[in-house]
Amino acid sequence: MKRTHYCGAVNEDHVGKAVILQGWVNRRRDLGGLIFLDLRDREGLVQVVVDPESPAFATAERLRGEYVVEVEGDVRLRPAEQVNPELASGKIEVVARRIEVLNEALTPPFPVDASWRGEDDPAERVNEDLRLKYRYLDLRRQKMLARLKLRHQVEHLIWRFLSDEGFLQVETPFLTRSTPEGARDFLVPSRLEPGKFYALPQSPQLFKQMLMVAGVDRYFQIARCFRDEDLRADRQPDFTQLDMEMSFVSQEDVWEINERLVQYVFREALGVELALPFPRLPYQEALERYGSDKPDTRFGLEIRPAEDVFAGSDFRAFAGVVEDGGVVRGLVAPAELSRKQIAGLEEVAKRYGAKGLAWVKLTSDGASGGIAKFLEAERLRAWGLAPGQTALFVADDRQVALEALGQVRLALAELLGIERTGWNFLWVVDFPLLEWDSDLELWTYMHHPFTSPYEEDLPLLDRDPASVRAKAYDLVLNGTEVGGGSIRIHRMELQEKMFAVLGIPKQEAEEKFGFFLEALRYGAPPHGGIAWGLDRFLALMSGAESIREVIPFPKNQSGRDPLTGAPAPVAPEQLAELHLKIVE
RNA sequence: GGCCCCGUGGUGUAGUCGGUUAACACACCCGCCUGUCACGUGGGAGAUCGCGGGUUCGAGUCCCGUCGGGGCCGCCA
């Protein structure tokens, strides 16, 4: 190729050398008798200067933003007083001898040049749908290219680390069988077999387990997954997992290698040194202290039992709840909250199922406001409330009270502007194996039906299903679930027992997972693994508000791609081939 | 399915109590300008105020509906 250097790579080492650059006109400054160009490629900017005597001058006069040009010239130092410290190439400039227009360009619908000069980027504030429609322009921005690079780098590091640890990368099919897992499947109609469908995988779960049966021993894949559910800032219908599985391992083995992988990725990609091991927090403790199974531990404001504060009090609303087997939990807000602020927090509590949010302030004169008349200041002090602080209480079923306060805790941190910095990884472990589904009135799996319980909890399966712990774990970073996995059931007897507890008849299990259950009968080794939500991981690493920022071509909240117009109608002939009819 | 927020030149916004010519910045086009780097400077073009209906003498503004976008709940093992 003719190009000798990336624009962003030209520096004072090249002074006196002739270069040929190819790139985009980031900006043009026309002084009349002298023209400056900022030439841009993915590595950065370099200033090109065009003298009126140069044969390139006429061409430079007709250049506009985003034109694609080839520049041949000589690198020289800028006059000392004209060095631009904002630019990596700010000490030098390229004197153009020849400029060729490789392509003209329309004016972009939003600016893409500012970020490259280190200026405030107006494109950060344009309607996101417009950015998605012209994503190829949006991706020209420095910040977006940096995210693409980070994504590449992290995936590269994952490949390197896991390969060195003896993992094999194995690809699994996109066109597979619909199995009754958690989410709604994307279906692909079969042309060859009328009325039958493939499904796109929600995860490679069963395939990776069968790879363990095959003796692969250590598997990974950076796998695309598909779930047909409503979208969110952290949810796309197709998204990427780092999927891993290992044979003959304990939970601790899985945690340990993942911790080292995370540490390696953060060190190499961000220059951040993480301390190992990550804290391991049992699910019940996470719930009691933070009201969440994915606690943000970058700040305190922990939830506390508050029954003692209300013991013997005349506040009947709470006494009744406790008599009915509920609990009282509270939070201390280290400030005197206004009524408006409390109303906002109560709204949060109610959205998550609480009936209300009781509150009281402690002043130097004693308890005041809210439910103060029911409470003794002495007890509030004993509970930990100091003057100038506000106590917030919820009484309800344990789960509801804790989860509502967990959300209030997050809203409170936001409200008070509590600083949340750092990289707080932790493992939430010992999830319950089962969860009561009050709609269907039966026990259902919390993780998936192949998750292994703790052996010592097995006797409880019949007596007290809720207290059986699973060998299931989540990796949490700053209040976001970035990974989850488990040790799997590898023996048929236990698997059958699980189906029985879940109320799935043997015949139904065979129908739905028969191929997989059969695999377990052929000498399946003990195994377990994890899957990372790689998009979420990258969004957190790059400080993005939404995973759309780290996905090159994402869908909008309606599941549409404004760039391609997908989803779109198809020709009647295509439907006919697939034996499909649209029903209005 | 539900709750909340937002739709005004290419982009981002202003537009008061409903009042006649819809304002500002950036971008764009043309002229001038030899050391700029948010270049400067003079001029210019550019708006079905998302769409439909209603109230009114008069609607960007008020009301109803609808469409689009964003955040959240449900849903997402």
PDB file of C-alpha atoms in Angstrom, chain A residues 347-562:
ATOM      1  CA  GLU A 347     -42.109   5.745  45.631  1.00  0.00           C
ATOM      2  CA  VAL A 348     -39.068   3.557  44.985  1.00  0.00           C
ATOM      3  CA  ALA A 349     -39.995   1.285  47.902  1.00  0.00           C
ATOM      4  CA  LYS A 350     -43.554   0.914  46.612  1.00  0.00           C
ATOM      5  CA  ARG A 351     -42.433   0.166  43.083  1.00  0.00           C
ATOM      6  CA  TYR A 352     -40.622  -2.827  44.514  1.00  0.00           C
ATOM      7  CA  GLY A 353     -43.555  -4.105  46.464  1.00  0.00           C
ATOM      8  CA  ALA A 354     -43.370  -2.362  49.852  1.00  0.00           C
ATOM      9  CA  LYS A 355     -46.609  -0.932  51.211  1.00  0.00           C
ATOM     10  CA  GLY A 356     -44.865   2.194  52.376  1.00  0.00           C
ATOM     11  CA  LEU A 357     -41.730   3.701  53.805  1.00  0.00           C
ATOM     12  CA  ALA A 358     -41.912   4.737  57.462  1.00  0.00           C
ATOM     13  CA  TRP A 359     -39.454   7.377  58.592  1.00  0.00           C
ATOM     14  CA  VAL A 360     -38.293   9.382  61.540  1.00  0.00           C
ATOM     15  CA  LYS A 361     -35.584  11.971  62.114  1.00  0.00           C
ATOM     16  CA  LEU A 362     -33.478  12.356  65.197  1.00  0.00           C
ATOM     17  CA  THR A 363     -32.655  15.895  66.276  1.00  0.00           C
ATOM     18  CA  SER A 364     -31.000  17.211  69.413  1.00  0.00           C
ATOM     19  CA  ASP A 365     -34.524  17.518  70.848  1.00  0.00           C
ATOM     20  CA  GLY A 366     -35.390  13.894  70.140  1.00  0.00           C
ATOM     21  CA  ALA A 367     -37.352  12.021  67.497  1.00  0.00           C
ATOM     22  CA  SER A 368     -39.394  14.091  65.086  1.00  0.00           C
ATOM     23  CA  GLY A 369     -41.493  13.748  61.953  1.00  0.00           C
ATOM     24  CA  GLY A 370     -43.023  10.695  60.321  1.00  0.00           C
ATOM     25  CA  ILE A 371     -43.795   8.046  62.922  1.00  0.00           C
ATOM     26  CA  ALA A 372     -41.913   9.839  65.729  1.00  0.00           C
ATOM     27  CA  LYS A 373     -44.871   9.789  68.092  1.00  0.00           C
ATOM     28  CA  PHE A 374     -44.810   5.982  68.174  1.00  0.00           C
ATOM     29  CA  LEU A 375     -41.097   5.716  68.934  1.00  0.00           C
ATOM     30  CA  GLU A 376     -38.713   6.422  71.784  1.00  0.00           C
ATOM     31  CA  ALA A 377     -35.646   8.455  70.914  1.00  0.00           C
ATOM     32  CA  GLU A 378     -33.593   6.285  73.238  1.00  0.00           C
ATOM     33  CA  ARG A 379     -34.345   3.167  71.252  1.00  0.00           C
ATOM     34  CA  LEU A 380     -33.518   4.905  67.993  1.00  0.00           C
ATOM     35  CA  ARG A 381     -30.164   5.929  69.442  1.00  0.00           C
ATOM     36  CA  ALA A 382     -29.556   2.395  70.656  1.00  0.00           C
ATOM     37  CA  TRP A 383     -30.395   1.147  67.149  1.00  0.00           C
ATOM     38  CA  GLY A 384     -27.706   3.425  65.732  1.00  0.00           C
ATOM     39  CA  LEU A 385     -29.496   6.595  64.677  1.00  0.00           C
ATOM     40  CA  ALA A 386     -27.564   9.777  65.455  1.00  0.00           C
ATOM     41  CA  PRO A 387     -28.881  13.336  65.609  1.00  0.00           C
ATOM     42  CA  GLY A 388     -29.084  14.848  62.133  1.00  0.00           C
ATOM     43  CA  GLN A 389     -29.920  11.498  60.573  1.00  0.00           C
ATOM     44  CA  THR A 390     -33.090   9.975  59.163  1.00  0.00           C
ATOM     45  CA  ALA A 391     -34.235   6.398  59.692  1.00  0.00           C
ATOM     46  CA  LEU A 392     -36.210   4.625  56.960  1.00  0.00           C
ATOM     47  CA  PHE A 393     -38.208   1.471  57.744  1.00  0.00           C
ATOM     48  CA  VAL A 394     -40.099  -1.173  55.833  1.00  0.00           C
ATOM     49  CA  ALA A 395     -42.176  -3.953  57.408  1.00  0.00           C
ATOM     50  CA  ASP A 396     -43.221  -6.784  55.146  1.00  0.00           C
ATOM     51  CA  ASP A 397     -42.422 -10.330  54.148  1.00  0.00           C
ATOM     52  CA  ARG A 398     -38.688 -10.726  54.529  1.00  0.00           C
ATOM     53  CA  GLN A 399     -37.925 -10.866  50.811  1.00  0.00           C
ATOM     54  CA  VAL A 400     -40.128  -7.878  49.969  1.00  0.00           C
ATOM     55  CA  ALA A 401     -38.859  -5.731  52.845  1.00  0.00           C
ATOM     56  CA  LEU A 402     -35.219  -6.428  52.012  1.00  0.00           C
ATOM     57  CA  GLU A 403     -35.508  -5.965  48.256  1.00  0.00           C
ATOM     58  CA  ALA A 404     -37.489  -2.747  48.619  1.00  0.00           C
ATOM     59  CA  LEU A 405     -34.940  -1.339  51.057  1.00  0.00           C
ATOM     60  CA  GLY A 406     -32.165  -2.516  48.767  1.00  0.00           C
ATOM     61  CA  GLN A 407     -33.602  -0.317  46.034  1.00  0.00           C
ATOM     62  CA  VAL A 408     -34.130   2.546  48.503  1.00  0.00           C
ATOM     63  CA  ARG A 409     -30.478   2.141  49.465  1.00  0.00           C
ATOM     64  CA  LEU A 410     -29.379   2.638  45.851  1.00  0.00           C
ATOM     65  CA  ALA A 411     -31.720   5.593  45.352  1.00  0.00           C
ATOM     66  CA  LEU A 412     -30.462   7.119  48.594  1.00  0.00           C
ATOM     67  CA  ALA A 413     -26.840   6.877  47.496  1.00  0.00           C
ATOM     68  CA  GLU A 414     -27.835   8.625  44.280  1.00  0.00           C
ATOM     69  CA  LEU A 415     -29.822  11.249  46.176  1.00  0.00           C
ATOM     70  CA  LEU A 416     -27.029  12.047  48.624  1.00  0.00           C
ATOM     71  CA  GLY A 417     -24.422  12.046  45.887  1.00  0.00           C
ATOM     72  CA  ILE A 418     -22.379   9.403  47.679  1.00  0.00           C
ATOM     73  CA  GLU A 419     -19.225   8.817  45.713  1.00  0.00           C
ATOM     74  CA  ARG A 420     -19.044   5.384  44.137  1.00  0.00           C
ATOM     75  CA  THR A 421     -15.637   4.727  42.690  1.00  0.00           C
ATOM     76  CA  GLY A 422     -13.478   1.663  42.334  1.00  0.00           C
ATOM     77  CA  TRP A 423     -13.897  -1.842  40.986  1.00  0.00           C
ATOM     78  CA  ASN A 424     -15.736  -3.898  43.613  1.00  0.00           C
ATOM     79  CA  PHE A 425     -15.869  -7.444  42.360  1.00  0.00           C
ATOM     80  CA  LEU A 426     -17.425 -10.085  44.564  1.00  0.00           C
ATOM     81  CA  TRP A 427     -18.907 -13.544  44.368  1.00  0.00           C
ATOM     82  CA  VAL A 428     -22.449 -14.045  45.573  1.00  0.00           C
ATOM     83  CA  VAL A 429     -22.559 -17.713  46.503  1.00  0.00           C
ATOM     84  CA  ASP A 430     -24.881 -20.341  47.997  1.00  0.00           C
ATOM     85  CA  PHE A 431     -27.964 -19.318  46.065  1.00  0.00           C
ATOM     86  CA  PRO A 432     -31.109 -21.221  46.989  1.00  0.00           C
ATOM     87  CA  LEU A 433     -31.617 -24.175  44.687  1.00  0.00           C
ATOM     88  CA  LEU A 434     -35.350 -23.601  44.454  1.00  0.00           C
ATOM     89  CA  GLU A 435     -37.760 -20.750  44.479  1.00  0.00           C
ATOM     90  CA  TRP A 436     -41.498 -20.822  45.184  1.00  0.00           C
ATOM     91  CA  ASP A 437     -43.489 -19.776  42.141  1.00  0.00           C
ATOM     92  CA  SER A 438     -46.641 -18.303  43.647  1.00  0.00           C
ATOM     93  CA  ASP A 439     -48.394 -18.071  40.265  1.00  0.00           C
ATOM     94  CA  LEU A 440     -47.893 -21.701  39.306  1.00  0.00           C
ATOM     95  CA  GLU A 441     -47.908 -22.824  42.957  1.00  0.00           C
ATOM     96  CA  LEU A 442     -44.856 -25.021  42.651  1.00  0.00           C
ATOM     97  CA  TRP A 443     -41.155 -25.049  43.319  1.00  0.00           C
ATOM     98  CA  THR A 444     -39.030 -23.957  40.414  1.00  0.00           C
ATOM     99  CA  TYR A 445     -35.302 -23.775  39.835  1.00  0.00           C
ATOM    100  CA  MET A 446     -33.603 -20.460  40.525  1.00  0.00           C
ATOM    101  CA  HIS A 447     -30.636 -20.995  38.188  1.00  0.00           C
ATOM    102  CA  HIS A 448     -31.447 -23.873  35.866  1.00  0.00           C
ATOM    103  CA  PRO A 449     -32.628 -27.467  36.380  1.00  0.00           C
ATOM    104  CA  PHE A 450     -29.114 -28.925  35.988  1.00  0.00           C
ATOM    105  CA  THR A 451     -27.659 -27.027  38.940  1.00  0.00           C
ATOM    106  CA  SER A 452     -26.198 -29.210  41.671  1.00  0.00           C
ATOM    107  CA  PRO A 453     -27.345 -28.805  45.273  1.00  0.00           C
ATOM    108  CA  TYR A 454     -24.949 -29.114  48.201  1.00  0.00           C
ATOM    109  CA  GLU A 455     -24.797 -32.813  49.112  1.00  0.00           C
ATOM    110  CA  GLU A 456     -25.305 -32.053  52.787  1.00  0.00           C
ATOM    111  CA  ASP A 457     -28.527 -30.183  52.010  1.00  0.00           C
ATOM    112  CA  LEU A 458     -30.064 -33.067  50.052  1.00  0.00           C
ATOM    113  CA  PRO A 459     -32.069 -34.419  53.007  1.00  0.00           C
ATOM    114  CA  LEU A 460     -33.866 -31.077  53.107  1.00  0.00           C
ATOM    115  CA  LEU A 461     -35.167 -31.436  49.547  1.00  0.00           C
ATOM    116  CA  ASP A 462     -38.430 -32.981  50.732  1.00  0.00           C
ATOM    117  CA  ARG A 463     -38.751 -31.340  54.170  1.00  0.00           C
ATOM    118  CA  ASP A 464     -37.755 -27.763  53.475  1.00  0.00           C
ATOM    119  CA  PRO A 465     -37.007 -27.112  49.792  1.00  0.00           C
ATOM    120  CA  ALA A 466     -36.455 -23.392  50.324  1.00  0.00           C
ATOM    121  CA  SER A 467     -33.385 -23.951  52.479  1.00  0.00           C
ATOM    122  CA  VAL A 468     -31.519 -26.201  50.043  1.00  0.00           C
ATOM    123  CA  ARG A 469     -28.440 -24.385  48.815  1.00  0.00           C
ATOM    124  CA  ALA A 470     -27.228 -24.677  45.244  1.00  0.00           C
ATOM    125  CA  LYS A 471     -23.646 -24.754  44.070  1.00  0.00           C
ATOM    126  CA  ALA A 472     -24.513 -21.664  42.072  1.00  0.00           C
ATOM    127  CA  TYR A 473     -22.724 -18.344  42.059  1.00  0.00           C
ATOM    128  CA  ASP A 474     -22.820 -14.928  40.457  1.00  0.00           C
ATOM    129  CA  LEU A 475     -19.924 -12.622  39.716  1.00  0.00           C
ATOM    130  CA  VAL A 476     -20.917  -9.064  40.626  1.00  0.00           C
ATOM    131  CA  LEU A 477     -19.150  -5.832  39.762  1.00  0.00           C
ATOM    132  CA  ASN A 478     -20.274  -2.542  41.313  1.00  0.00           C
ATOM    133  CA  GLY A 479     -23.866  -3.679  41.677  1.00  0.00           C
ATOM    134  CA  THR A 480     -24.163  -5.316  38.267  1.00  0.00           C
ATOM    135  CA  GLU A 481     -24.351  -9.049  37.668  1.00  0.00           C
ATOM    136  CA  VAL A 482     -21.594  -9.680  35.147  1.00  0.00           C
ATOM    137  CA  GLY A 483     -21.490 -13.471  35.347  1.00  0.00           C
ATOM    138  CA  GLY A 484     -23.209 -16.513  36.704  1.00  0.00           C
ATOM    139  CA  GLY A 485     -22.650 -20.221  36.826  1.00  0.00           C
ATOM    140  CA  SER A 486     -22.840 -23.401  38.799  1.00  0.00           C
ATOM    141  CA  ILE A 487     -21.569 -26.882  39.392  1.00  0.00           C
ATOM    142  CA  ARG A 488     -23.869 -29.140  37.391  1.00  0.00           C
ATOM    143  CA  ILE A 489     -25.610 -32.363  38.243  1.00  0.00           C
ATOM    144  CA  HIS A 490     -23.662 -35.126  36.517  1.00  0.00           C
ATOM    145  CA  ARG A 491     -25.502 -38.236  37.786  1.00  0.00           C
ATOM    146  CA  MET A 492     -28.873 -39.312  36.495  1.00  0.00           C
ATOM    147  CA  GLU A 493     -30.294 -40.339  39.899  1.00  0.00           C
ATOM    148  CA  LEU A 494     -29.941 -36.819  41.226  1.00  0.00           C
ATOM    149  CA  GLN A 495     -31.170 -35.314  37.980  1.00  0.00           C
ATOM    150  CA  GLU A 496     -34.287 -37.459  38.165  1.00  0.00           C
ATOM    151  CA  LYS A 497     -34.801 -36.455  41.780  1.00  0.00           C
ATOM    152  CA  MET A 498     -34.586 -32.801  40.713  1.00  0.00           C
ATOM    153  CA  PHE A 499     -37.197 -33.275  38.016  1.00  0.00           C
ATOM    154  CA  ALA A 500     -39.441 -34.932  40.584  1.00  0.00           C
ATOM    155  CA  VAL A 501     -39.074 -31.994  42.994  1.00  0.00           C
ATOM    156  CA  LEU A 502     -39.734 -29.577  40.148  1.00  0.00           C
ATOM    157  CA  GLY A 503     -42.861 -31.496  39.267  1.00  0.00           C
ATOM    158  CA  ILE A 504     -41.628 -32.392  35.802  1.00  0.00           C
ATOM    159  CA  PRO A 505     -42.844 -35.892  34.878  1.00  0.00           C
ATOM    160  CA  LYS A 506     -40.153 -38.295  33.756  1.00  0.00           C
ATOM    161  CA  GLN A 507     -41.755 -38.655  30.351  1.00  0.00           C
ATOM    162  CA  GLU A 508     -41.851 -34.880  29.820  1.00  0.00           C
ATOM    163  CA  ALA A 509     -38.206 -34.556  30.828  1.00  0.00           C
ATOM    164  CA  GLU A 510     -37.249 -37.265  28.361  1.00  0.00           C
ATOM    165  CA  GLU A 511     -39.252 -35.552  25.634  1.00  0.00           C
ATOM    166  CA  LYS A 512     -37.659 -32.167  26.158  1.00  0.00           C
ATOM    167  CA  PHE A 513     -34.109 -32.979  27.210  1.00  0.00           C
ATOM    168  CA  GLY A 514     -33.896 -36.645  26.260  1.00  0.00           C
ATOM    169  CA  PHE A 515     -30.794 -36.204  24.125  1.00  0.00           C
ATOM    170  CA  PHE A 516     -29.055 -34.483  27.007  1.00  0.00           C
ATOM    171  CA  LEU A 517     -30.168 -36.912  29.717  1.00  0.00           C
ATOM    172  CA  GLU A 518     -28.925 -39.734  27.569  1.00  0.00           C
ATOM    173  CA  ALA A 519     -25.525 -38.039  27.418  1.00  0.00           C
ATOM    174  CA  LEU A 520     -25.405 -37.982  31.222  1.00  0.00           C
ATOM    175  CA  ARG A 521     -25.779 -41.790  31.216  1.00  0.00           C
ATOM    176  CA  TYR A 522     -22.584 -42.293  29.219  1.00  0.00           C
ATOM    177  CA  GLY A 523     -20.080 -41.406  31.892  1.00  0.00           C
ATOM    178  CA  ALA A 524     -20.498 -37.677  32.426  1.00  0.00           C
ATOM    179  CA  PRO A 525     -17.680 -36.301  34.583  1.00  0.00           C
ATOM    180  CA  PRO A 526     -18.393 -33.911  37.441  1.00  0.00           C
ATOM    181  CA  HIS A 527     -18.306 -30.470  35.873  1.00  0.00           C
ATOM    182  CA  GLY A 528     -19.221 -26.850  36.260  1.00  0.00           C
ATOM    183  CA  GLY A 529     -18.683 -23.480  34.713  1.00  0.00           C
ATOM    184  CA  ILE A 530     -19.755 -19.931  34.258  1.00  0.00           C
ATOM    185  CA  ALA A 531     -20.854 -17.425  31.647  1.00  0.00           C
ATOM    186  CA  TRP A 532     -19.918 -13.756  31.670  1.00  0.00           C
ATOM    187  CA  GLY A 533     -22.188 -11.106  30.228  1.00  0.00           C
ATOM    188  CA  LEU A 534     -19.387  -9.721  28.129  1.00  0.00           C
ATOM    189  CA  ASP A 535     -21.306  -6.657  26.934  1.00  0.00           C
ATOM    190  CA  ARG A 536     -22.087  -5.612  30.501  1.00  0.00           C
ATOM    191  CA  PHE A 537     -18.516  -6.254  31.494  1.00  0.00           C
ATOM    192  CA  LEU A 538     -17.225  -4.011  28.704  1.00  0.00           C
ATOM    193  CA  ALA A 539     -19.811  -1.324  29.390  1.00  0.00           C
ATOM    194  CA  LEU A 540     -18.626  -1.129  33.003  1.00  0.00           C
ATOM    195  CA  MET A 541     -14.972  -1.133  31.955  1.00  0.00           C
ATOM    196  CA  SER A 542     -15.547   1.779  29.584  1.00  0.00           C
ATOM    197  CA  GLY A 543     -17.888   3.710  31.845  1.00  0.00           C
ATOM    198  CA  ALA A 544     -20.789   3.425  29.396  1.00  0.00           C
ATOM    199  CA  GLU A 545     -24.376   3.856  30.572  1.00  0.00           C
ATOM    200  CA  SER A 546     -25.703   1.216  28.209  1.00  0.00           C
ATOM    201  CA  ILE A 547     -24.366  -1.940  26.567  1.00  0.00           C
ATOM    202  CA  ARG A 548     -25.407  -0.367  23.248  1.00  0.00           C
ATOM    203  CA  GLU A 549     -22.274   1.755  23.569  1.00  0.00           C
ATOM    204  CA  VAL A 550     -19.996  -1.283  23.387  1.00  0.00           C
ATOM    205  CA  ILE A 551     -21.960  -3.166  20.712  1.00  0.00           C
ATOM    206  CA  PRO A 552     -21.030  -1.956  17.224  1.00  0.00           C
ATOM    207  CA  PHE A 553     -24.502  -2.361  15.707  1.00  0.00           C
ATOM    208  CA  PRO A 554     -27.110  -2.656  18.447  1.00  0.00           C
ATOM    209  CA  LYS A 555     -30.918  -2.588  18.354  1.00  0.00           C
ATOM    210  CA  ASN A 556     -32.896   0.235  19.917  1.00  0.00           C
ATOM    211  CA  GLN A 557     -35.337  -0.291  22.798  1.00  0.00           C
ATOM    212  CA  SER A 558     -38.057  -1.452  20.411  1.00  0.00           C
ATOM    213  CA  GLY A 559     -35.763  -4.175  19.093  1.00  0.00           C
ATOM    214  CA  ARG A 560     -35.307  -2.360  15.784  1.00  0.00           C
ATOM    215  CA  ASP A 561     -32.101  -1.598  13.985  1.00  0.00           C
ATOM    216  CA  PRO A 562     -32.493   1.928  12.593  1.00  0.00           C
TER     217      PRO A 562
END
